[in-house]
Short mmCIF file of C-alpha atoms and ligand atoms in Angstrom, two decimals:
data_model
loop_
_atom_site.label_atom_id
_atom_site.label_comp_id
_atom_site.label_asym_id
_atom_site.label_seq_id
_atom_site.Cartn_x
_atom_site.Cartn_y
_atom_site.Cartn_z
CA MET A 25 61.80 112.35 73.31
CA ALA A 26 63.83 111.84 76.26
CA THR A 27 63.46 108.16 77.84
CA THR A 28 62.77 107.77 81.48
CA LEU A 29 65.01 105.81 83.70
CA HIS A 30 63.73 104.15 86.62
CA HIS A 31 65.18 102.41 89.96
CA TRP A 32 65.97 98.42 89.82
CA GLN A 33 64.72 96.41 92.32
CA ASN A 34 64.34 92.67 92.98
CA GLY A 35 65.75 91.72 89.35
CA GLY A 36 63.75 94.25 87.36
CA PRO A 37 62.86 97.97 86.70
CA PHE A 38 60.70 100.11 89.38
CA ALA A 39 59.11 103.03 88.62
CA GLY A 40 58.74 104.28 91.86
CA THR A 41 56.28 106.87 93.64
CA GLY A 42 58.29 109.78 93.89
CA GLY A 43 56.90 111.94 91.23
CA ARG A 44 60.32 113.97 90.65
CA PHE A 45 62.50 113.69 87.62
CA GLY A 46 65.96 114.94 86.83
CA ASP A 47 67.69 115.50 83.67
CA VAL A 48 70.45 113.66 82.20
CA THR A 49 72.45 115.28 79.90
CA ASN A 50 74.90 114.41 77.21
CA PRO A 51 77.94 116.69 78.05
CA ALA A 52 79.46 116.91 74.48
CA THR A 53 76.25 118.53 73.16
CA GLY A 54 74.17 119.88 75.94
CA GLU A 55 71.34 117.82 74.98
CA ILE A 56 68.79 116.42 77.45
CA THR A 57 69.04 112.53 77.03
CA ALA A 58 66.79 111.08 79.60
CA GLN A 59 64.45 112.02 82.55
CA LEU A 60 65.61 110.00 85.69
CA ALA A 61 63.34 109.17 88.45
CA LEU A 62 64.34 110.30 91.83
CA ALA A 63 63.47 108.44 94.76
CA SER A 64 60.98 109.17 97.45
CA GLU A 65 61.04 107.99 101.16
CA SER A 66 58.60 105.42 100.13
CA ASP A 67 60.86 104.14 97.35
CA VAL A 68 63.81 103.78 99.76
CA GLU A 69 61.40 101.66 101.72
CA THR A 70 60.62 99.43 98.85
CA VAL A 71 64.33 99.20 97.62
CA VAL A 72 65.61 98.65 100.97
CA GLY A 73 62.78 95.89 101.27
CA ALA A 74 63.98 94.18 98.21
CA ALA A 75 67.41 93.65 99.51
CA ALA A 76 66.41 92.74 102.93
CA ALA A 77 64.32 89.93 101.73
CA ALA A 78 66.98 88.72 99.69
CA PHE A 79 69.65 88.78 102.34
CA PRO A 80 69.04 85.36 104.22
CA ALA A 81 69.09 83.12 101.02
CA TRP A 82 71.90 84.77 99.58
CA ARG A 83 73.84 84.62 102.83
CA ASP A 84 73.12 80.82 102.61
CA THR A 85 74.26 80.53 99.38
CA SER A 86 77.55 78.48 99.11
CA LEU A 87 80.79 80.17 98.69
CA ALA A 88 81.11 77.73 95.27
CA GLN A 89 77.51 78.95 93.91
CA ARG A 90 78.14 82.58 94.46
CA THR A 91 81.49 82.34 93.15
CA GLN A 92 80.12 80.73 89.98
CA VAL A 93 77.66 84.16 89.38
CA LEU A 94 81.03 86.02 89.90
CA PHE A 95 82.73 84.31 87.19
CA ALA A 96 79.82 84.51 84.96
CA PHE A 97 79.27 88.01 85.68
CA ARG A 98 82.69 88.62 84.88
CA GLU A 99 82.69 86.68 81.67
CA LEU A 100 79.92 88.98 80.36
CA LEU A 101 81.14 92.14 81.70
CA ASN A 102 84.64 91.60 79.54
CA ALA A 103 82.81 90.45 76.49
CA ARG A 104 80.66 93.53 76.38
CA LYS A 105 82.65 96.24 78.17
CA SER A 106 82.51 98.40 74.99
CA GLU A 107 78.86 99.08 75.33
CA LEU A 108 79.56 100.13 78.94
CA ALA A 109 82.12 102.40 77.70
CA ALA A 110 79.92 103.93 75.18
CA ILE A 111 77.43 104.75 77.89
CA ILE A 112 79.79 106.20 80.14
CA THR A 113 80.74 108.44 77.57
CA ALA A 114 77.33 109.77 76.48
CA GLU A 115 76.77 110.60 80.21
CA HIS A 116 79.78 111.76 81.81
CA GLY A 117 81.68 112.82 78.58
CA LYS A 118 85.20 111.20 79.17
CA VAL A 119 86.66 109.97 75.94
CA TRP A 120 85.53 106.10 75.07
CA SER A 121 89.25 104.84 75.31
CA ASP A 122 89.42 106.44 79.14
CA ALA A 123 85.98 105.03 79.86
CA LEU A 124 87.07 101.63 78.86
CA GLY A 125 89.81 101.94 80.63
CA GLU A 126 87.53 102.61 84.14
CA VAL A 127 85.61 99.62 83.06
CA SER A 128 88.76 97.31 83.21
CA ARG A 129 89.97 98.88 86.61
CA GLY A 130 86.37 97.85 87.94
CA GLN A 131 86.77 94.67 86.22
CA GLU A 132 89.30 93.95 88.17
CA VAL A 133 87.91 94.11 91.69
CA VAL A 134 85.28 91.63 90.04
CA GLU A 135 88.47 89.11 89.36
CA PHE A 136 89.78 89.79 93.07
CA ALA A 137 86.18 89.23 94.80
CA CYS A 138 86.17 85.74 92.57
CA GLY A 139 88.87 84.48 95.12
CA ILE A 140 86.19 85.15 97.90
CA PRO A 141 86.44 81.52 99.17
CA HIS A 142 90.12 82.34 99.98
CA LEU A 143 89.52 85.79 101.56
CA VAL A 144 86.90 84.90 104.05
CA LYS A 145 88.81 81.69 105.31
CA GLY A 146 89.04 81.71 109.07
CA GLY A 147 91.73 80.53 111.51
CA PHE A 148 91.33 77.29 113.57
CA SER A 149 93.30 76.54 116.97
CA GLU A 150 93.05 72.84 117.94
CA ASN A 151 93.36 72.37 121.88
CA ALA A 152 93.40 76.10 122.56
CA SER A 153 92.92 75.19 126.12
CA THR A 154 93.00 71.03 127.01
CA LYS A 155 90.14 69.41 124.34
CA VAL A 156 88.86 73.32 123.39
CA ASP A 157 89.12 74.10 119.89
CA VAL A 158 88.64 78.16 118.25
CA HIS A 159 87.88 78.81 115.37
CA SER A 160 86.86 82.44 113.28
CA VAL A 161 84.68 83.27 110.48
CA ARG A 162 83.89 86.35 108.66
CA GLN A 163 80.04 86.62 108.19
CA PRO A 164 78.28 89.35 105.83
CA LEU A 165 76.85 92.39 107.42
CA GLY A 166 73.09 92.20 105.42
CA VAL A 167 72.27 95.06 103.21
CA VAL A 168 74.79 97.50 102.46
CA GLY A 169 74.56 100.94 100.77
CA ILE A 170 77.08 102.35 98.30
CA ILE A 171 76.59 105.90 97.08
CA SER A 172 78.78 107.10 94.15
CA PRO A 173 79.93 110.29 92.31
CA PHE A 174 79.79 111.48 88.68
CA ASN A 175 83.18 110.91 87.60
CA PHE A 176 83.49 107.09 87.56
CA PRO A 177 79.84 105.75 87.05
CA ALA A 178 81.04 102.09 86.51
CA MET A 179 84.65 101.70 88.88
CA VAL A 180 83.76 103.44 91.84
CA PRO A 181 80.53 101.35 92.55
CA MET A 182 83.01 98.31 91.42
CA TRP A 183 85.19 99.36 93.89
CA PHE A 184 82.42 97.71 96.46
CA PHE A 185 79.92 95.85 94.86
CA PRO A 186 81.59 92.87 93.60
CA ILE A 187 83.44 92.36 97.19
CA ALA A 188 79.85 92.88 99.02
CA ILE A 189 77.71 90.61 96.87
CA ALA A 190 80.67 87.92 97.11
CA ALA A 191 80.86 87.94 100.64
CA GLY A 192 77.18 87.22 101.05
CA ASN A 193 75.57 91.11 101.51
CA THR A 194 72.95 92.16 99.27
CA VAL A 195 73.29 95.61 97.83
CA VAL A 196 71.44 99.19 97.42
CA LEU A 197 73.49 101.47 94.92
CA LYS A 198 72.59 104.81 94.91
CA PRO A 199 74.47 106.24 91.61
CA SER A 200 74.99 109.92 90.99
CA GLU A 201 71.92 111.32 89.46
CA LYS A 202 74.23 112.98 86.63
CA VAL A 203 75.23 109.30 85.26
CA PRO A 204 72.86 106.65 86.31
CA SER A 205 72.75 104.51 83.23
CA ALA A 206 76.02 102.49 83.79
CA ALA A 207 74.54 101.64 87.50
CA LEU A 208 71.39 100.34 85.51
CA TRP A 209 73.31 98.43 82.85
CA LEU A 210 75.17 96.83 85.63
CA ALA A 211 72.19 95.50 87.07
CA GLU A 212 70.94 93.77 84.05
CA LEU A 213 74.19 92.28 83.62
CA TRP A 214 73.93 90.56 87.21
CA THR A 215 70.64 89.54 86.31
CA GLU A 216 72.17 87.78 83.14
CA ALA A 217 74.82 86.16 85.13
CA GLY A 218 72.18 84.75 87.27
CA LEU A 219 72.57 86.85 90.65
CA PRO A 220 69.29 85.94 92.51
CA ASP A 221 66.77 88.85 92.45
CA GLY A 222 66.81 91.68 95.07
CA VAL A 223 70.84 90.89 95.73
CA PHE A 224 71.94 93.82 93.64
CA ASN A 225 69.31 97.05 93.74
CA VAL A 226 69.99 100.47 92.27
CA LEU A 227 67.93 103.17 93.82
CA ASN A 228 68.02 106.61 91.81
CA GLY A 229 67.99 109.96 93.40
CA ASP A 230 69.11 112.88 95.25
CA LYS A 231 69.43 113.95 98.84
CA VAL A 232 66.32 112.36 99.99
CA ALA A 233 67.46 108.80 98.49
CA VAL A 234 71.16 109.44 100.39
CA ASP A 235 69.39 110.63 103.88
CA GLY A 236 67.08 107.44 103.31
CA LEU A 237 70.02 105.23 103.18
CA LEU A 238 71.85 106.90 105.80
CA THR A 239 69.08 106.39 108.52
CA HIS A 240 67.35 103.14 107.23
CA PRO A 241 67.75 100.79 110.44
CA ASP A 242 68.07 97.67 107.76
CA VAL A 243 71.15 99.20 105.96
CA GLN A 244 74.51 97.94 107.98
CA SER A 245 76.93 100.06 106.09
CA ILE A 246 77.70 103.09 103.76
CA SER A 247 80.40 102.98 101.35
CA PHE A 248 80.46 106.74 99.74
CA VAL A 249 82.65 108.52 97.30
CA GLY A 250 82.02 111.88 96.39
CA SER A 251 83.41 115.72 97.41
CA THR A 252 84.72 116.22 101.25
CA PRO A 253 81.55 118.06 102.77
CA ILE A 254 79.20 115.64 101.17
CA ALA A 255 81.70 112.70 102.77
CA LYS A 256 81.82 114.23 106.21
CA TYR A 257 78.20 114.73 106.55
CA VAL A 258 77.66 111.23 105.41
CA TYR A 259 80.28 109.73 107.78
CA GLU A 260 78.99 111.67 110.67
CA THR A 261 74.80 111.02 110.11
CA ALA A 262 75.50 107.24 109.09
CA THR A 263 77.73 106.69 112.25
CA SER A 264 75.42 108.44 114.45
CA HIS A 265 72.50 105.95 112.96
CA GLY A 266 74.81 102.79 114.14
CA LYS A 267 76.28 102.13 110.69
CA ARG A 268 79.85 101.02 109.47
CA VAL A 269 81.04 103.63 107.14
CA GLN A 270 83.57 104.61 104.75
CA ALA A 271 83.24 107.89 103.09
CA LEU A 272 86.01 109.08 100.41
CA GLY A 273 86.15 112.51 99.97
CA GLY A 274 87.80 115.19 97.46
CA ALA A 275 91.50 115.44 96.62
CA LYS A 276 94.27 118.36 95.92
CA ASN A 277 96.84 116.18 94.43
CA HIS A 278 100.85 117.37 94.25
CA MET A 279 103.54 116.05 91.82
CA LEU A 280 107.14 116.87 92.84
CA VAL A 281 109.50 117.24 90.39
CA LEU A 282 113.04 117.19 91.53
CA PRO A 283 115.88 118.70 89.33
CA ASP A 284 117.15 115.32 88.64
CA ALA A 285 114.06 113.93 87.38
CA ASP A 286 113.77 112.99 83.53
CA LEU A 287 111.98 116.13 82.29
CA ASP A 288 110.33 114.35 79.57
CA LEU A 289 108.62 111.67 81.35
CA ALA A 290 107.72 114.22 84.00
CA ALA A 291 106.14 116.46 81.40
CA ASP A 292 104.15 113.85 79.55
CA GLN A 293 102.98 112.47 82.90
CA ALA A 294 101.83 115.95 84.35
CA VAL A 295 100.03 116.28 81.21
CA ASN A 296 98.12 112.49 81.14
CA ALA A 297 97.57 113.15 84.99
CA GLY A 298 96.30 116.86 84.89
CA TYR A 299 94.15 116.44 81.64
CA GLY A 300 93.18 113.03 81.45
CA SER A 301 89.19 112.71 81.93
CA ALA A 302 89.09 116.46 81.75
CA GLY A 303 90.71 116.64 85.17
CA GLU A 304 87.62 114.99 86.77
CA ARG A 305 89.71 112.33 88.46
CA CYS A 306 89.97 112.36 92.64
CA MET A 307 93.64 110.95 91.62
CA ALA A 308 94.30 113.73 88.86
CA ILE A 309 97.21 115.82 89.55
CA SER A 310 96.53 119.62 90.16
CA ALA A 311 99.71 120.77 91.65
CA VAL A 312 103.20 120.40 89.82
CA LEU A 313 105.97 121.68 92.65
CA VAL A 314 109.20 122.00 90.57
CA VAL A 315 112.27 122.31 92.71
CA GLY A 316 115.82 123.47 91.91
CA GLY A 317 115.82 125.51 88.78
CA VAL A 318 114.43 123.36 86.15
CA GLY A 319 111.21 125.23 86.29
CA ASP A 320 111.59 127.07 82.72
CA GLU A 321 112.47 123.75 81.05
CA LEU A 322 109.96 121.67 82.85
CA VAL A 323 106.96 124.42 82.07
CA THR A 324 108.35 124.47 78.44
CA LYS A 325 107.77 120.93 77.73
CA ILE A 326 104.34 120.41 79.59
CA ALA A 327 102.82 123.48 77.49
CA GLU A 328 104.10 122.02 74.39
CA ARG A 329 102.47 118.95 75.00
CA THR A 330 99.33 120.87 76.25
CA ARG A 331 98.90 122.89 72.87
CA GLY A 332 98.93 119.49 71.17
CA LEU A 333 95.87 118.05 72.74
CA ARG A 334 92.59 117.81 71.29
CA THR A 335 89.63 118.68 73.45
CA GLY A 336 86.35 117.51 71.84
CA ASP A 337 83.59 114.62 71.72
CA GLY A 338 84.36 111.73 73.43
CA THR A 339 83.36 109.52 70.73
CA ARG A 340 85.70 111.21 68.28
CA GLY A 341 89.21 110.35 69.36
CA CYS A 342 90.30 113.36 70.86
CA ASP A 343 92.57 113.52 74.25
CA LEU A 344 89.92 115.17 76.43
CA GLY A 345 86.35 115.42 76.86
CA PRO A 346 83.77 117.83 78.06
CA LEU A 347 83.29 118.65 81.48
CA VAL A 348 80.25 116.90 82.96
CA SER A 349 77.71 119.81 83.41
CA ALA A 350 77.31 123.41 82.41
CA ALA A 351 77.66 124.27 86.21
CA ALA A 352 81.17 122.34 86.10
CA ARG A 353 82.22 124.41 83.24
CA GLN A 354 81.15 127.71 84.70
CA ARG A 355 83.02 126.74 88.07
CA VAL A 356 86.22 125.98 86.13
CA SER A 357 86.23 129.03 84.05
CA GLY A 358 85.71 130.75 87.11
CA TYR A 359 88.75 129.43 88.69
CA ILE A 360 90.62 130.15 85.81
CA ASP A 361 89.82 133.82 85.51
CA ALA A 362 90.25 133.73 89.24
CA GLY A 363 94.43 132.67 88.82
CA GLU A 364 94.62 135.10 86.08
CA ALA A 365 93.19 138.03 88.17
CA ALA A 366 95.31 136.83 90.85
CA GLY A 367 98.59 137.38 88.99
CA ALA A 368 99.67 133.83 87.83
CA THR A 369 100.79 133.34 84.38
CA VAL A 370 98.61 131.78 81.94
CA VAL A 371 100.69 129.42 79.89
CA VAL A 372 97.87 127.84 78.13
CA ASP A 373 94.52 129.12 78.34
CA GLY A 374 91.65 126.42 77.96
CA ARG A 375 88.79 129.49 78.17
CA THR A 376 89.58 130.03 74.19
CA VAL A 377 89.55 126.08 73.17
CA ARG A 378 87.86 125.27 69.97
CA PRO A 379 86.41 121.68 70.42
CA ASP A 380 86.31 118.97 67.97
CA ALA A 381 82.45 118.47 68.38
CA ASP A 382 79.34 119.33 66.49
CA ALA A 383 77.35 121.37 69.16
CA GLN A 384 77.64 123.34 72.24
CA GLY A 385 78.90 120.97 74.62
CA PHE A 386 80.51 121.86 78.54
CA PHE A 387 83.79 122.51 76.67
CA VAL A 388 87.06 123.71 78.71
CA GLY A 389 90.31 123.09 77.26
CA PRO A 390 93.58 121.87 79.08
CA THR A 391 94.70 125.05 80.86
CA LEU A 392 98.35 125.50 82.36
CA PHE A 393 99.32 127.94 84.98
CA ASP A 394 102.74 128.81 85.95
CA HIS A 395 104.36 131.10 88.92
CA VAL A 396 100.96 129.71 91.19
CA ASP A 397 101.16 131.05 94.87
CA THR A 398 100.16 128.73 97.30
CA GLU A 399 97.36 131.59 98.53
CA MET A 400 95.55 131.54 94.96
CA SER A 401 92.62 129.58 95.02
CA ILE A 402 93.68 127.50 91.88
CA TYR A 403 96.23 126.27 94.32
CA THR A 404 94.22 125.97 97.44
CA ASP A 405 90.92 124.32 96.25
CA GLU A 406 89.74 121.27 94.44
CA ILE A 407 89.13 122.90 91.02
CA PHE A 408 88.08 119.36 89.09
CA GLY A 409 88.90 120.48 85.77
CA PRO A 410 91.74 120.34 83.35
CA VAL A 411 93.71 123.15 85.07
CA LEU A 412 97.06 122.53 85.91
CA ALA A 413 99.05 124.93 88.72
CA VAL A 414 103.15 125.04 88.51
CA VAL A 415 104.64 126.21 91.92
CA ARG A 416 107.84 126.90 91.71
CA LEU A 417 110.12 126.17 95.26
CA ASP A 418 113.51 126.15 96.23
CA THR A 419 113.93 122.78 98.29
CA TYR A 420 112.59 119.65 98.61
CA ASP A 421 111.67 119.99 102.26
CA GLU A 422 109.58 123.30 101.33
CA ALA A 423 107.35 120.70 98.94
CA VAL A 424 106.93 118.23 101.37
CA ARG A 425 105.85 120.76 103.97
CA LEU A 426 103.35 122.02 101.50
CA ILE A 427 101.90 118.45 100.85
CA ASN A 428 101.85 117.51 104.37
CA ASP A 429 99.91 120.79 105.27
CA ASN A 430 97.40 120.22 102.58
CA PRO A 431 93.95 119.15 104.11
CA TYR A 432 93.75 116.39 101.44
CA GLY A 433 96.12 113.45 101.45
CA ASN A 434 94.58 111.54 98.72
CA GLY A 435 97.57 110.54 95.88
CA THR A 436 100.71 112.38 95.53
CA ALA A 437 103.63 111.66 93.04
CA ILE A 438 107.41 112.22 93.13
CA PHE A 439 109.64 112.45 89.93
CA THR A 440 113.26 111.64 90.34
CA ASN A 441 116.23 109.88 89.53
CA ASP A 442 117.38 109.62 93.05
CA GLY A 443 115.93 106.25 95.01
CA GLY A 444 117.06 107.83 98.35
CA ALA A 445 114.82 110.46 97.61
CA ALA A 446 111.75 108.64 96.48
CA ARG A 447 112.27 106.68 99.57
CA ARG A 448 112.58 109.13 101.98
CA PHE A 449 109.40 111.04 100.36
CA ALA A 450 107.22 107.62 100.29
CA ASN A 451 107.94 107.55 104.25
CA GLU A 452 107.33 110.81 105.25
CA VAL A 453 104.39 112.12 102.96
CA THR A 454 101.00 112.16 104.77
CA VAL A 455 98.92 111.20 101.85
CA GLY A 456 97.49 107.71 101.35
CA MET A 457 98.17 106.54 98.03
CA VAL A 458 102.35 107.74 96.79
CA GLY A 459 103.51 107.18 93.06
CA VAL A 460 106.95 107.23 92.48
CA ASN A 461 108.08 108.36 88.80
CA VAL A 462 103.92 107.09 88.46
CA PRO A 463 101.53 110.16 88.67
CA VAL A 464 98.26 108.25 89.06
CA PRO A 465 99.23 105.82 91.76
CA VAL A 466 95.76 103.93 91.81
CA PRO A 467 96.42 100.60 93.93
CA MET A 468 95.62 97.53 92.21
CA ALA A 469 92.31 95.63 93.36
CA TYR A 470 94.66 93.12 96.00
CA TYR A 471 95.78 96.37 97.37
CA SER A 472 93.03 99.28 99.09
CA PHE A 473 92.47 102.33 97.77
CA GLY A 474 91.95 105.35 100.17
CA GLY A 475 93.55 108.69 101.32
CA TRP A 476 94.00 110.16 104.42
CA LYS A 477 93.12 113.14 106.28
CA SER A 478 89.98 115.01 104.61
CA SER A 479 90.03 112.70 101.67
CA LEU A 480 88.53 109.92 104.02
CA PHE A 481 86.16 109.80 106.66
CA GLY A 482 85.94 106.30 108.24
CA ASP A 483 89.09 104.31 108.85
CA THR A 484 88.61 101.41 106.25
CA HIS A 485 89.89 101.90 102.42
CA ALA A 486 88.37 100.38 99.61
CA HIS A 487 88.90 96.96 98.01
CA GLY A 488 91.77 94.57 98.86
CA THR A 489 91.80 92.96 102.02
CA GLU A 490 90.31 96.26 103.46
CA GLY A 491 87.32 95.72 101.38
CA VAL A 492 86.65 92.34 102.58
CA HIS A 493 86.84 93.12 106.14
CA PHE A 494 84.50 96.10 105.58
CA PHE A 495 81.84 93.97 104.13
CA THR A 496 82.11 91.31 106.83
CA ARG A 497 82.05 90.88 110.48
CA GLY A 498 84.40 88.87 112.39
CA LYS A 499 83.21 86.03 114.47
CA VAL A 500 84.88 83.52 116.69
CA VAL A 501 83.77 80.19 117.88
CA THR A 502 85.05 78.26 121.03
CA SER A 503 84.00 74.70 121.25
CA ARG A 504 84.18 72.11 123.61
CA TRP A 505 82.47 68.71 123.05
CA LEU A 506 81.33 66.52 125.66
CA ASP A 507 83.78 64.36 127.22
CA PRO A 508 84.04 62.48 130.07
CA SER A 509 86.82 64.26 131.48
CA HIS A 510 84.45 67.60 131.55
CA GLY A 511 82.15 68.81 133.82
CA GLY A 512 81.62 69.96 137.27
CA LEU A 513 80.69 73.29 138.54
CA ASN A 514 83.33 76.55 138.50
CA LEU A 515 82.01 80.30 138.40
CA GLY A 516 85.51 81.72 137.80
CA PHE A 517 86.62 83.59 134.62
CA PRO A 518 87.55 80.83 132.23
CA GLN A 519 91.40 80.10 132.16
CA ASN A 520 93.26 78.31 129.87
CA THR A 521 94.61 75.10 131.17
P1 NAD B 7 79.21 114.95 95.15
O1 NAD B 7 79.54 114.92 96.61
O2 NAD B 7 78.48 116.07 94.59
O3 NAD B 7 78.23 113.53 94.91
C1 NAD B 7 78.60 112.43 95.19
C2 NAD B 7 77.25 111.45 95.77
O4 NAD B 7 76.20 112.44 96.98
C3 NAD B 7 76.39 111.43 94.82
O5 NAD B 7 75.55 110.46 94.35
C4 NAD B 7 75.19 112.99 95.23
O6 NAD B 7 73.88 112.56 94.60
C5 NAD B 7 75.22 112.53 96.82
N1 NAD B 7 74.85 113.98 97.10
C6 NAD B 7 75.08 115.30 96.64
N2 NAD B 7 74.75 116.36 97.29
C7 NAD B 7 74.41 115.84 98.24
C8 NAD B 7 73.61 116.21 99.64
N3 NAD B 7 73.38 117.55 100.12
N4 NAD B 7 73.13 115.57 100.64
C9 NAD B 7 73.52 113.94 100.53
N5 NAD B 7 73.76 113.37 99.31
C10 NAD B 7 74.72 114.28 98.34
O7 NAD B 7 80.45 114.42 94.42
P2 NAD B 7 80.31 114.37 92.63
O8 NAD B 7 80.67 115.97 91.96
O9 NAD B 7 79.51 113.65 92.15
O10 NAD B 7 82.18 114.14 92.64
C11 NAD B 7 83.04 114.78 92.52
C12 NAD B 7 83.68 114.83 94.01
O11 NAD B 7 83.81 113.28 94.18
C13 NAD B 7 84.99 115.38 94.10
O12 NAD B 7 85.09 116.02 94.96
C14 NAD B 7 86.22 113.82 93.69
O13 NAD B 7 87.37 114.24 94.43
C15 NAD B 7 85.38 112.98 94.70
N6 NAD B 7 85.87 111.86 94.35
C16 NAD B 7 86.68 111.05 95.59
C17 NAD B 7 87.29 109.93 95.18
C18 NAD B 7 88.26 109.23 95.92
O14 NAD B 7 88.37 107.93 95.89
N7 NAD B 7 88.37 109.98 97.06
C19 NAD B 7 86.78 109.40 94.19
C20 NAD B 7 86.03 109.83 93.05
C21 NAD B 7 85.56 111.30 93.30
#
């Protein structure tokens, strides 16, 4: 009998009134493990209402007290993160060690947010004008909405909510309906850490819940992560309702290998970045551009490594797990069929994988294509599966042109031993996150994460100082205290003297 998962509001579970439910599945077995309550419009009202009611007191809670709660949350998370990793593996399918890695990357943002007193410090100018002082502050927005994708059930929400909460906002998180349990587990952890009721809330659901948040007058901002068409829709809808929006979209990440690169390192990293998390990462490498006649050697090295990978149930120490759903497996297999039909060379075929698993999970093994043409759908589309496409090119310039012409601009990497070439690449590539001999250049929490072009709508990236700015509004106060030297009427525009 599958359990029922509810929303979380005001410090406890909330069944809601939706009357609609979605299946939550274990992708390694195909088994339905829970029924998820999908929010109605009235549930959106209830949950946003709880967050709005909690805002005035949380906004006025001192920085010292807020920081204490954040430290307590960090300690609990650190002690119990293996539990959260197991929950992620059970609903997403990624292998347990990878799930643990995602929790650790989210924890780094919590640690960054523990420094909130320093991060929201303003400036002060004494005597900006004679006996007039000016100071700046950053204040919280109010209720903030976070809408997250299936592929990082813990890390992506944690890109946002630790900073939002630390800055004095209250949060409504709408997780992906495929992987809701991580958000509910984190909500309980906040309560245990001493966060007041209503500051962190979880609204489960689909488009009804999302649209409710995008249009609700009490929701001040939206942080969205997901596919590009939905990101664009979210950006346009929420900004037209007066909200501040950061909407992170899809990706097609290229790895450029120059002939002077260490080809063993490049092959290792192409495999790690192409097949890790079964390719379901927005920073996964999906196209390897190889320049200058080392294609045969590189493809041989990647193929050897790919053939040695173990695909299977994420609880069994395999290298990669299943895809998230039957639909995802069908979509990815369809791309492999299309690549083969279009004439690319299938070097390793993941359609025939024999997974290490007991049941009929949604498995596709790692797949390597060579001699891929840039017109083929395996090159043009975001596949979001364990498929690497090798494109052979003659020159560095051709490679950079391809990357810069791509509609996406999330991540990219260059592999070379030439510092000058690497520096030039970092300078001229139109992509938000660049790796030099590093294939998945996800920035640390104190830098900001975000792509360019169709990989991000809005101008503020996630976490780091940009995250602090996103979740706060600036205010400048100009003050003069009564002094016998002041007074008198002057209707002119104030001038500094
Ligand atoms: P998705 O766009 O299907 O879903 C994301 C969120 O939007 C979910 O919460 C979902 O419930 C909601 N949603 C889905 N359809 C909707 C609709 N029609 N109207 C309103 N809301 C809707 O994305 P996904 O499949 O969960 O995640 C994979 C995608 O996310 C990939 O494209 C990946 O590149 C992208 N992603 C990007 C980043 C980044 O940092 N740029 C990070 C992670 C994932």
